[in-house]
Short mmCIF file of C-alpha atoms and ligand atoms in Angstrom, two decimals:
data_model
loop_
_atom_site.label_atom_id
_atom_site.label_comp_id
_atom_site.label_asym_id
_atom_site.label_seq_id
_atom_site.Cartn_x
_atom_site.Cartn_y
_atom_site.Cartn_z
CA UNK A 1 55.55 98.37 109.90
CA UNK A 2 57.38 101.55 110.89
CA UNK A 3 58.31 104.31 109.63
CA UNK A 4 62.29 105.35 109.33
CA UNK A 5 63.57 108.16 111.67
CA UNK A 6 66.77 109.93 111.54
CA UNK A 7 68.69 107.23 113.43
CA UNK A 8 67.20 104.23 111.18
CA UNK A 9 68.87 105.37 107.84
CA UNK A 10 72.15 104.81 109.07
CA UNK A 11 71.22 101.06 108.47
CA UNK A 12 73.00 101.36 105.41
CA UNK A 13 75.85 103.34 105.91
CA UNK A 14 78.23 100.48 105.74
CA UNK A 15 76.88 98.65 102.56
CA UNK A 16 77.41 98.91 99.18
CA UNK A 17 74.81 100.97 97.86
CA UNK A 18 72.92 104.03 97.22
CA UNK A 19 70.03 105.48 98.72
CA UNK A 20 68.07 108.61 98.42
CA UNK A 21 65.68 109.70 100.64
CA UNK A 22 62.30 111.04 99.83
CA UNK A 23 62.88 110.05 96.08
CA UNK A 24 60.04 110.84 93.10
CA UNK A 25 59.17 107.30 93.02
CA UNK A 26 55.92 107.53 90.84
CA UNK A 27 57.95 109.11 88.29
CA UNK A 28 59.60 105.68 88.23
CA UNK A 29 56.39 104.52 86.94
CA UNK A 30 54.86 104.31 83.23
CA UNK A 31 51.83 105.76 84.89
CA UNK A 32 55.02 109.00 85.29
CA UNK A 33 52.43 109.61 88.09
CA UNK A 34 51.85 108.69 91.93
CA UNK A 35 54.04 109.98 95.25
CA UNK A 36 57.69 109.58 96.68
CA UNK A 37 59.30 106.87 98.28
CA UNK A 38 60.27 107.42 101.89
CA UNK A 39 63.71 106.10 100.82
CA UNK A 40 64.74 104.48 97.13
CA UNK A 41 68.10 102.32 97.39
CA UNK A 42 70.18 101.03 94.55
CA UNK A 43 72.47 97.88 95.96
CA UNK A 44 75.66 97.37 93.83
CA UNK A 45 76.09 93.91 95.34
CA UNK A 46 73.61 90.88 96.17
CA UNK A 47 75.94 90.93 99.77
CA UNK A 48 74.63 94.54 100.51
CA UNK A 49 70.99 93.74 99.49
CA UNK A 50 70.84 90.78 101.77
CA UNK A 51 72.30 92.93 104.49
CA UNK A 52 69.93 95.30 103.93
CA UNK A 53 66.12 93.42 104.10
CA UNK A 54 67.92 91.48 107.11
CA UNK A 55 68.46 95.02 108.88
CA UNK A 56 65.26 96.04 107.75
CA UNK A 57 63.43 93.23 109.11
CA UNK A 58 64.71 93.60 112.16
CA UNK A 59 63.46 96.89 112.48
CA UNK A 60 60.22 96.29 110.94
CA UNK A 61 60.56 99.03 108.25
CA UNK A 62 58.85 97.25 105.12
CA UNK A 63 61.24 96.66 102.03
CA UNK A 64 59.51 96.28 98.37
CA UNK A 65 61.09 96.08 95.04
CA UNK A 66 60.67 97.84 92.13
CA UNK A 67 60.88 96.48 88.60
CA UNK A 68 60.32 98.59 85.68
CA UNK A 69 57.09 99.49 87.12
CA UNK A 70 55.14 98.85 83.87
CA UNK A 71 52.73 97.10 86.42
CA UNK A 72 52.31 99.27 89.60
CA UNK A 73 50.80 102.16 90.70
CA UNK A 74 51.76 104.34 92.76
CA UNK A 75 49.35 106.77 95.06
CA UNK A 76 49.85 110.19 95.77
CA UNK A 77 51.09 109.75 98.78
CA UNK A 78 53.68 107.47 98.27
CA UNK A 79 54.83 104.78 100.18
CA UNK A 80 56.83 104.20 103.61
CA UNK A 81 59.56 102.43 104.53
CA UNK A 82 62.39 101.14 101.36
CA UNK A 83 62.12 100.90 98.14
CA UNK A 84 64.97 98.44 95.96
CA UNK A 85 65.87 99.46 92.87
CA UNK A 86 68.22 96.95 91.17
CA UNK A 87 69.32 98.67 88.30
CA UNK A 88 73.00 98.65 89.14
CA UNK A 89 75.29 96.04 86.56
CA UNK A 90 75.44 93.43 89.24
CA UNK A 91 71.87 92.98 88.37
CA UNK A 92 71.82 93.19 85.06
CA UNK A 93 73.98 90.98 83.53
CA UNK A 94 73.10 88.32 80.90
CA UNK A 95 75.54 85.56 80.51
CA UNK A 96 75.01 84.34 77.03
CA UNK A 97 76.45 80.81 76.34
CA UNK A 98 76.97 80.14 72.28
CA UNK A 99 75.26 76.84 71.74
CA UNK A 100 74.00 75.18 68.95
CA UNK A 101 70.74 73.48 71.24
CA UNK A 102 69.11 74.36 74.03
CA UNK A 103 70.62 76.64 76.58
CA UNK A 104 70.06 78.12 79.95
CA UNK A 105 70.76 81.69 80.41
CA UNK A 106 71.59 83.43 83.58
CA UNK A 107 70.33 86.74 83.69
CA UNK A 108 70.26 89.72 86.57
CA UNK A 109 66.74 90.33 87.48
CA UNK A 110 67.11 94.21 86.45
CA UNK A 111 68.01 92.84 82.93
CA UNK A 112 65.06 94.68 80.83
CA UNK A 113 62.71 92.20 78.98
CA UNK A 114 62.44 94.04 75.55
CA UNK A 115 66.27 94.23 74.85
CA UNK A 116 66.83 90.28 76.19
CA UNK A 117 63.88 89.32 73.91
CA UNK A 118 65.84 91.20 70.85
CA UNK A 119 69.41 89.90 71.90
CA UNK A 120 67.70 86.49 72.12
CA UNK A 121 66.97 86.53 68.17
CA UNK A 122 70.08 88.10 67.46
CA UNK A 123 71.76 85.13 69.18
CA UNK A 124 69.33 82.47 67.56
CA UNK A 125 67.54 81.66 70.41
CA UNK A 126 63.83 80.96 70.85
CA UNK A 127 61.57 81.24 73.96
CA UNK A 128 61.04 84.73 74.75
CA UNK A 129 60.20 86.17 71.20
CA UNK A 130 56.43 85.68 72.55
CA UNK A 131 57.10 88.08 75.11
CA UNK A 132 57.98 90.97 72.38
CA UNK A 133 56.82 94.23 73.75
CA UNK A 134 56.29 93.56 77.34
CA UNK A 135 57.79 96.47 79.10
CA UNK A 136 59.32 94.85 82.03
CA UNK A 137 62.44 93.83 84.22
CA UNK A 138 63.31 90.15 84.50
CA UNK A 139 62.35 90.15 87.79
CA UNK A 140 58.92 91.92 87.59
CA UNK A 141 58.15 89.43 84.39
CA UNK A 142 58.26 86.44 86.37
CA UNK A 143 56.61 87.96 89.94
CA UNK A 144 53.97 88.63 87.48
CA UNK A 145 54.23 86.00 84.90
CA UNK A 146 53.99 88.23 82.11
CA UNK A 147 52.82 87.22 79.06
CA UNK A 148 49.41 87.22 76.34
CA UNK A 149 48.45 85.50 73.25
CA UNK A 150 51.87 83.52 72.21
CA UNK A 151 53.16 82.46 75.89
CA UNK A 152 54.15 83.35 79.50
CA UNK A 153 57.28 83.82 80.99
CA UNK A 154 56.82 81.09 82.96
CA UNK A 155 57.71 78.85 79.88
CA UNK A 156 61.47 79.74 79.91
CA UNK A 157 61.95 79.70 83.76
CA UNK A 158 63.97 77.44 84.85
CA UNK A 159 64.89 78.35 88.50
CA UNK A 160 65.26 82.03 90.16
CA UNK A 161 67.62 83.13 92.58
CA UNK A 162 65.49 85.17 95.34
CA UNK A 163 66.41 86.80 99.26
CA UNK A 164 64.03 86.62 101.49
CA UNK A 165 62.75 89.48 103.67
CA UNK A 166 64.87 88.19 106.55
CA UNK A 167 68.07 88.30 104.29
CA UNK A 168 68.07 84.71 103.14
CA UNK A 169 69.31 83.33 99.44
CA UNK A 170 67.55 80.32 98.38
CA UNK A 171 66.74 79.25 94.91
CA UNK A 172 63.41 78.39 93.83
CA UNK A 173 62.74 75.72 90.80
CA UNK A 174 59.70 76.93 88.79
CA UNK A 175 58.19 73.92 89.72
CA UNK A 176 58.33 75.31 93.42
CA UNK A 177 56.79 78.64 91.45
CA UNK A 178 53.72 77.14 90.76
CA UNK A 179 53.03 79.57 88.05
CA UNK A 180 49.69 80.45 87.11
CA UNK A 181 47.56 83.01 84.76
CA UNK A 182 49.98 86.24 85.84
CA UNK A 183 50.35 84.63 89.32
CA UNK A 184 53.32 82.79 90.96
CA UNK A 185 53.80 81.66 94.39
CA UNK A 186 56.53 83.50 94.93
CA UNK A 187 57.54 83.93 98.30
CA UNK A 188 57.98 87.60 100.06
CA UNK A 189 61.29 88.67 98.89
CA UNK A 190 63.13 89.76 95.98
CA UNK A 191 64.13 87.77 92.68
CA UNK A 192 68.03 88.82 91.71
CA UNK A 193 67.95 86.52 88.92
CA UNK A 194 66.63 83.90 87.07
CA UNK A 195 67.84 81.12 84.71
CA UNK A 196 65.82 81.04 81.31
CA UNK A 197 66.16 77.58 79.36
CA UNK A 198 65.64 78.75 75.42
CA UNK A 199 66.23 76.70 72.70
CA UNK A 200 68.49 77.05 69.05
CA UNK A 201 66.03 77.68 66.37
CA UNK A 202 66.36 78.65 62.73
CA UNK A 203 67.28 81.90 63.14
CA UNK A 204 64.92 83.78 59.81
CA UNK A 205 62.01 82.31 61.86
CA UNK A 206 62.96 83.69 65.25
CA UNK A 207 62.99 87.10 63.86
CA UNK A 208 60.15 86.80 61.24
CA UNK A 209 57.99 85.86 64.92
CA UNK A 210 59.59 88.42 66.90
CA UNK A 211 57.69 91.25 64.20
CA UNK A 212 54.78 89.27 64.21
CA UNK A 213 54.41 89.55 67.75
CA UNK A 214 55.59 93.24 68.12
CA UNK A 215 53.26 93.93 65.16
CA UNK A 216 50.54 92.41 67.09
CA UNK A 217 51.46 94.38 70.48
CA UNK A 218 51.43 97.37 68.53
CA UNK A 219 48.45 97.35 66.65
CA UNK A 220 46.20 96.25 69.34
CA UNK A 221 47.13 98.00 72.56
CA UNK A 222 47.93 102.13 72.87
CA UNK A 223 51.34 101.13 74.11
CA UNK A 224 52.96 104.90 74.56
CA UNK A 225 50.00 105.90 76.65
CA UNK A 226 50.64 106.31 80.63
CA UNK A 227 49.16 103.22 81.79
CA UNK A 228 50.43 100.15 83.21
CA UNK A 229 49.06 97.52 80.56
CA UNK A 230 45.66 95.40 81.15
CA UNK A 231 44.66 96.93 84.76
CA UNK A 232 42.43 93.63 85.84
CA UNK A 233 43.34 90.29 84.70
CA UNK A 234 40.64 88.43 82.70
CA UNK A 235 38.10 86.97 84.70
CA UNK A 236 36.94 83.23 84.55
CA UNK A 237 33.50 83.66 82.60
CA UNK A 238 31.36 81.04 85.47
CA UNK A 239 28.65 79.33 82.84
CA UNK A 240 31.97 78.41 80.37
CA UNK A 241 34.37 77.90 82.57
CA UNK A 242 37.01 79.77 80.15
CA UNK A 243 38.53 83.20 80.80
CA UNK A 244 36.91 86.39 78.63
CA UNK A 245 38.57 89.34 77.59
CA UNK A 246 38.55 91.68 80.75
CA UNK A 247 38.63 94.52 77.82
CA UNK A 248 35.92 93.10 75.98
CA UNK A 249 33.25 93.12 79.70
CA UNK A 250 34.18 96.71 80.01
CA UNK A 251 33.39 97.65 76.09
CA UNK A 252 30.14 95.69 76.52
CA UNK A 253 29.40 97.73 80.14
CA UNK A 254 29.70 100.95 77.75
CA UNK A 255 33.25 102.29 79.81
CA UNK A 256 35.63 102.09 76.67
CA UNK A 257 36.47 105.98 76.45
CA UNK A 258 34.85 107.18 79.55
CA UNK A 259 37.59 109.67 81.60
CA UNK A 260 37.43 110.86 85.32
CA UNK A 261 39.50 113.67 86.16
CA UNK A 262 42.38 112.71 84.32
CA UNK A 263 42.19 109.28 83.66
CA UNK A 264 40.24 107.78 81.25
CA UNK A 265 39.45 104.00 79.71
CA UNK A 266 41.91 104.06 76.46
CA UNK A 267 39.23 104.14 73.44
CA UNK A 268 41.91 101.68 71.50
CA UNK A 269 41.76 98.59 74.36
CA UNK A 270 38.87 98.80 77.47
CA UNK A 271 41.46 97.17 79.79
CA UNK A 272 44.06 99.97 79.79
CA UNK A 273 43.00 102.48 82.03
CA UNK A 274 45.46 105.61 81.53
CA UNK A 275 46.50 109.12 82.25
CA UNK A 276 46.62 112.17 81.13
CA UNK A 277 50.28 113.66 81.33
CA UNK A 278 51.00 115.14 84.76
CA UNK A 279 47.67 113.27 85.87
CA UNK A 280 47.17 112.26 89.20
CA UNK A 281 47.78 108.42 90.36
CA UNK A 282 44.62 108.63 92.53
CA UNK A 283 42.79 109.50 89.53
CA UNK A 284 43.08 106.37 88.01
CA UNK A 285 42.42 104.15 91.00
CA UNK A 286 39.18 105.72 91.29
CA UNK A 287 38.20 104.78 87.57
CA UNK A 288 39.32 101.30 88.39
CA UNK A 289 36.92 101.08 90.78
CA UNK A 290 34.43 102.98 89.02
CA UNK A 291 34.99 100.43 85.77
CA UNK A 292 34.68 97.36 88.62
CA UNK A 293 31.04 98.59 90.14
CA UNK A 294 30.27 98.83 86.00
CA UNK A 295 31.37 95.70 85.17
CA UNK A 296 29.36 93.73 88.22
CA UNK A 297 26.14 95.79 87.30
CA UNK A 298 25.94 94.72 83.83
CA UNK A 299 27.54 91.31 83.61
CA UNK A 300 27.63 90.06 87.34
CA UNK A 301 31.62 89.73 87.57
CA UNK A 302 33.51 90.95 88.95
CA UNK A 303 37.05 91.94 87.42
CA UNK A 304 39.98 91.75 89.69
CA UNK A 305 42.49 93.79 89.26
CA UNK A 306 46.19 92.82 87.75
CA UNK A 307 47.67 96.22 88.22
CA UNK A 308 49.39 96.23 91.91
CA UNK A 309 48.73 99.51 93.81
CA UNK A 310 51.25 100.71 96.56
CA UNK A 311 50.11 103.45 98.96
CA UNK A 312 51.44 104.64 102.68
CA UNK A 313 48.67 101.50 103.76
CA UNK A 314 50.72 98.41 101.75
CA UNK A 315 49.70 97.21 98.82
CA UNK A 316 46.03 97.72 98.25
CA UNK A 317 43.82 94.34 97.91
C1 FAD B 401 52.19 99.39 77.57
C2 FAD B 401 52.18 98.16 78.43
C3 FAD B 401 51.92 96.92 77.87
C4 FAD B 401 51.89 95.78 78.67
N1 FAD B 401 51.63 94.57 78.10
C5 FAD B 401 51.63 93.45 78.87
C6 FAD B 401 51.38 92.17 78.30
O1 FAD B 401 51.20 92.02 77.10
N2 FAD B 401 51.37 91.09 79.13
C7 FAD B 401 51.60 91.21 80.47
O2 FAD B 401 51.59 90.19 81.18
N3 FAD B 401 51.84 92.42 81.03
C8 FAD B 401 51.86 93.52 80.27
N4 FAD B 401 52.07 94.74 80.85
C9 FAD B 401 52.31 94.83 82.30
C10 FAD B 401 53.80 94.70 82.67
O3 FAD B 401 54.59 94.90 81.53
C11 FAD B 401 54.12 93.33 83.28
O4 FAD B 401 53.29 93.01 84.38
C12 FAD B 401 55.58 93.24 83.75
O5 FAD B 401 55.84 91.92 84.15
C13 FAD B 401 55.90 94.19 84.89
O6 FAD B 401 57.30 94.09 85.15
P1 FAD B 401 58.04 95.27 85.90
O7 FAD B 401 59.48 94.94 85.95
O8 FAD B 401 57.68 96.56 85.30
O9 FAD B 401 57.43 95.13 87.36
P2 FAD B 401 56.86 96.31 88.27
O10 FAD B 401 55.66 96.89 87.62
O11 FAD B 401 57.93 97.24 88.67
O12 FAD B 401 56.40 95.47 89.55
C14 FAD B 401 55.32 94.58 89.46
C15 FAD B 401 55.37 93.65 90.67
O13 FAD B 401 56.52 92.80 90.54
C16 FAD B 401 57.32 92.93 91.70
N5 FAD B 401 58.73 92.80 91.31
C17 FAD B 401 59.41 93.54 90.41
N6 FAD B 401 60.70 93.14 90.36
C18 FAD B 401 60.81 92.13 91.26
C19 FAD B 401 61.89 91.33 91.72
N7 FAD B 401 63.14 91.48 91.25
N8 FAD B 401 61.65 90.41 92.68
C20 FAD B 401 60.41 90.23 93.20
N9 FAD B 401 59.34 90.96 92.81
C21 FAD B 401 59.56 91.91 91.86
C22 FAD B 401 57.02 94.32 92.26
O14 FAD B 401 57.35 94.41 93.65
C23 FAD B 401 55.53 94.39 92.00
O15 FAD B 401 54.83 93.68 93.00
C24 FAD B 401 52.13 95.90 80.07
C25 FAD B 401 52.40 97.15 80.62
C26 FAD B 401 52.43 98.26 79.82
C27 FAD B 401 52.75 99.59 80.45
#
């Protein structure tokens, strides 16, 4: 991939959007911590996005797409090429249907998780109170599949709307997602919405679950450190075949609490690695890796990690 010159940022010129160039992307973040993005565009229509990767394919600068980043890291050097925002109301919207059964939403893929999962309730509607508490976009939820104890996003997904890199709309069933433990097979490209199937419920018991889940979130995870959740997903324990607690391999290798520079294993939950504020990004990769070499030593697995990590090099493997 390439990096822009003077000449390639008038690729957008014409289209419906913003851009800035050079934007404080990490601060993006809820690390609040990592470099800038060579440029950071906000589309204001799906038209202009498509527009956009097509241009940018062409070119071969590298287009990637930023949710709420509650799971991404970003390194000190930032990244290259574009960076899509889609926090503009064309991606955003909800379209909420009043039904007395089962209903599928259509929502914007920069619709924000926590406030759907509340206006859910509010309208009576069950399926994504077990997601209370999950800081994320729409679209970031289902790339990753969010999700813990009471479900996974992939429950309510019906079908996405997604553009490919080359600038083509398609939707995708979430059979074709093939959704797995924080994994789908989602193709290179970016999600602009997705269509959620919940179902009427009695609406005391929506809420009464709702609090039981937030209480849960709350009480077992430091959720207003800088961090970006569980940083490696829970491995696949060989002799049971089941998946342990990722957090529970690194309390047992003796990291819970242990800090380099200025990030440090949260002493609440071994699995969030966080920051210090004004830390640096490259900080905590380092303890990742650090908590990794740990982990293999004393139980022979090896964690992988569920955080993504963006540098000037791609996304880090
Ligand atoms: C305090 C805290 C608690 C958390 N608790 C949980 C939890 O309980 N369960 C859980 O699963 N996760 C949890 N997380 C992690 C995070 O909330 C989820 O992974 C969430 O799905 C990330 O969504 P996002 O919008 O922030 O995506 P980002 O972090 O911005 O991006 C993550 C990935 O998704 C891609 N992406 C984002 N938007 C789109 C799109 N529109 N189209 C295509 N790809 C896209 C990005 O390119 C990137 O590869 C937690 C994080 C924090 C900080």
């Amino acid at each position: 991939m390439r990096t822009m010159t003077a000449a390639t940022t008038t690729l957008w010129n014409d289209l419906d959007l913003s851009a800035e160039l050079n934007a404080p992307l990490g601060a993006l973040t809820w690390y609040r911590a990592g470099g800038r993005a060579e440029v950071l565009v906000q589309p204001n229509t799906v038209d202009a996005l498509a527009t956009l990767c097509c241009r940018c394919h062409e070119m071969a600068i590298e287009v990637r797409v930023l949710g709420l980043g509650a799971n991404l890291l970003v390194t000190d050097s930032g990244v290259d090429g574009v960076v899509v925002q889609l926090n503009q109301p064309a991606f955003c919207g909800v379209n909420w249907q009043p039904s007395t059964v089962a209903q599928t939403i259509r929502v914007g893929a920069g619709a924000q998780l926590m406030a759907l999962t509340a206006e859910s309730a509010r309208h009576g509607l069950q399926g994504l109170t077990s997601l209370a508490g999950i800081p994320a976009t729409i679209g970031g939820a289902v790339r990753m599949n969010a999700g813990g104890t009471f479900g996974e996003t992939a429950q309510v997904v019906h079908s996405i709307d997604h553009i490919s890199l080359r600038g083509e709309r398609t939707t995708l069933t979430a059979v074709e997602l093939a959704f797995g433990y924080r994994h789908c097979a989602l193709p290179e490209g970016i999600i602009t919405a997705a269509n959620l199937t919940l179902t009427a419920g009695d609406p005391v018991k929506i809420r009464e679950h709702l609090k039981e889940v937030s209480a849960y979130k709350k009480n077992s995870q430091p959720m207003r450190d800088n961090s970006a959740g569980c940083m490696f997903k829970n491995p696949i324990d060989p002799a049971t075949g089941r998946r342990e607690s990722a957090g529970k391999l690194i309390d047992l290798a003796g990291m819970k609490g242990t800090a380099l520079r200025t990030a440090y294993v949260s002493p609440v939950h071994g699995n969030f690695i966080a920051l210090t504020p004004h830390g640096r990004a490259d900080d905590v990769l380092a303890l990742a890796t650090a908590v990794q070499l740990r982990v293999l030593e004393h139980s022979g697995i090896r964690l992988e990690r569920e955080v993504i990590v963006w540098s000037t090099k791609g996304e880090l493997s």
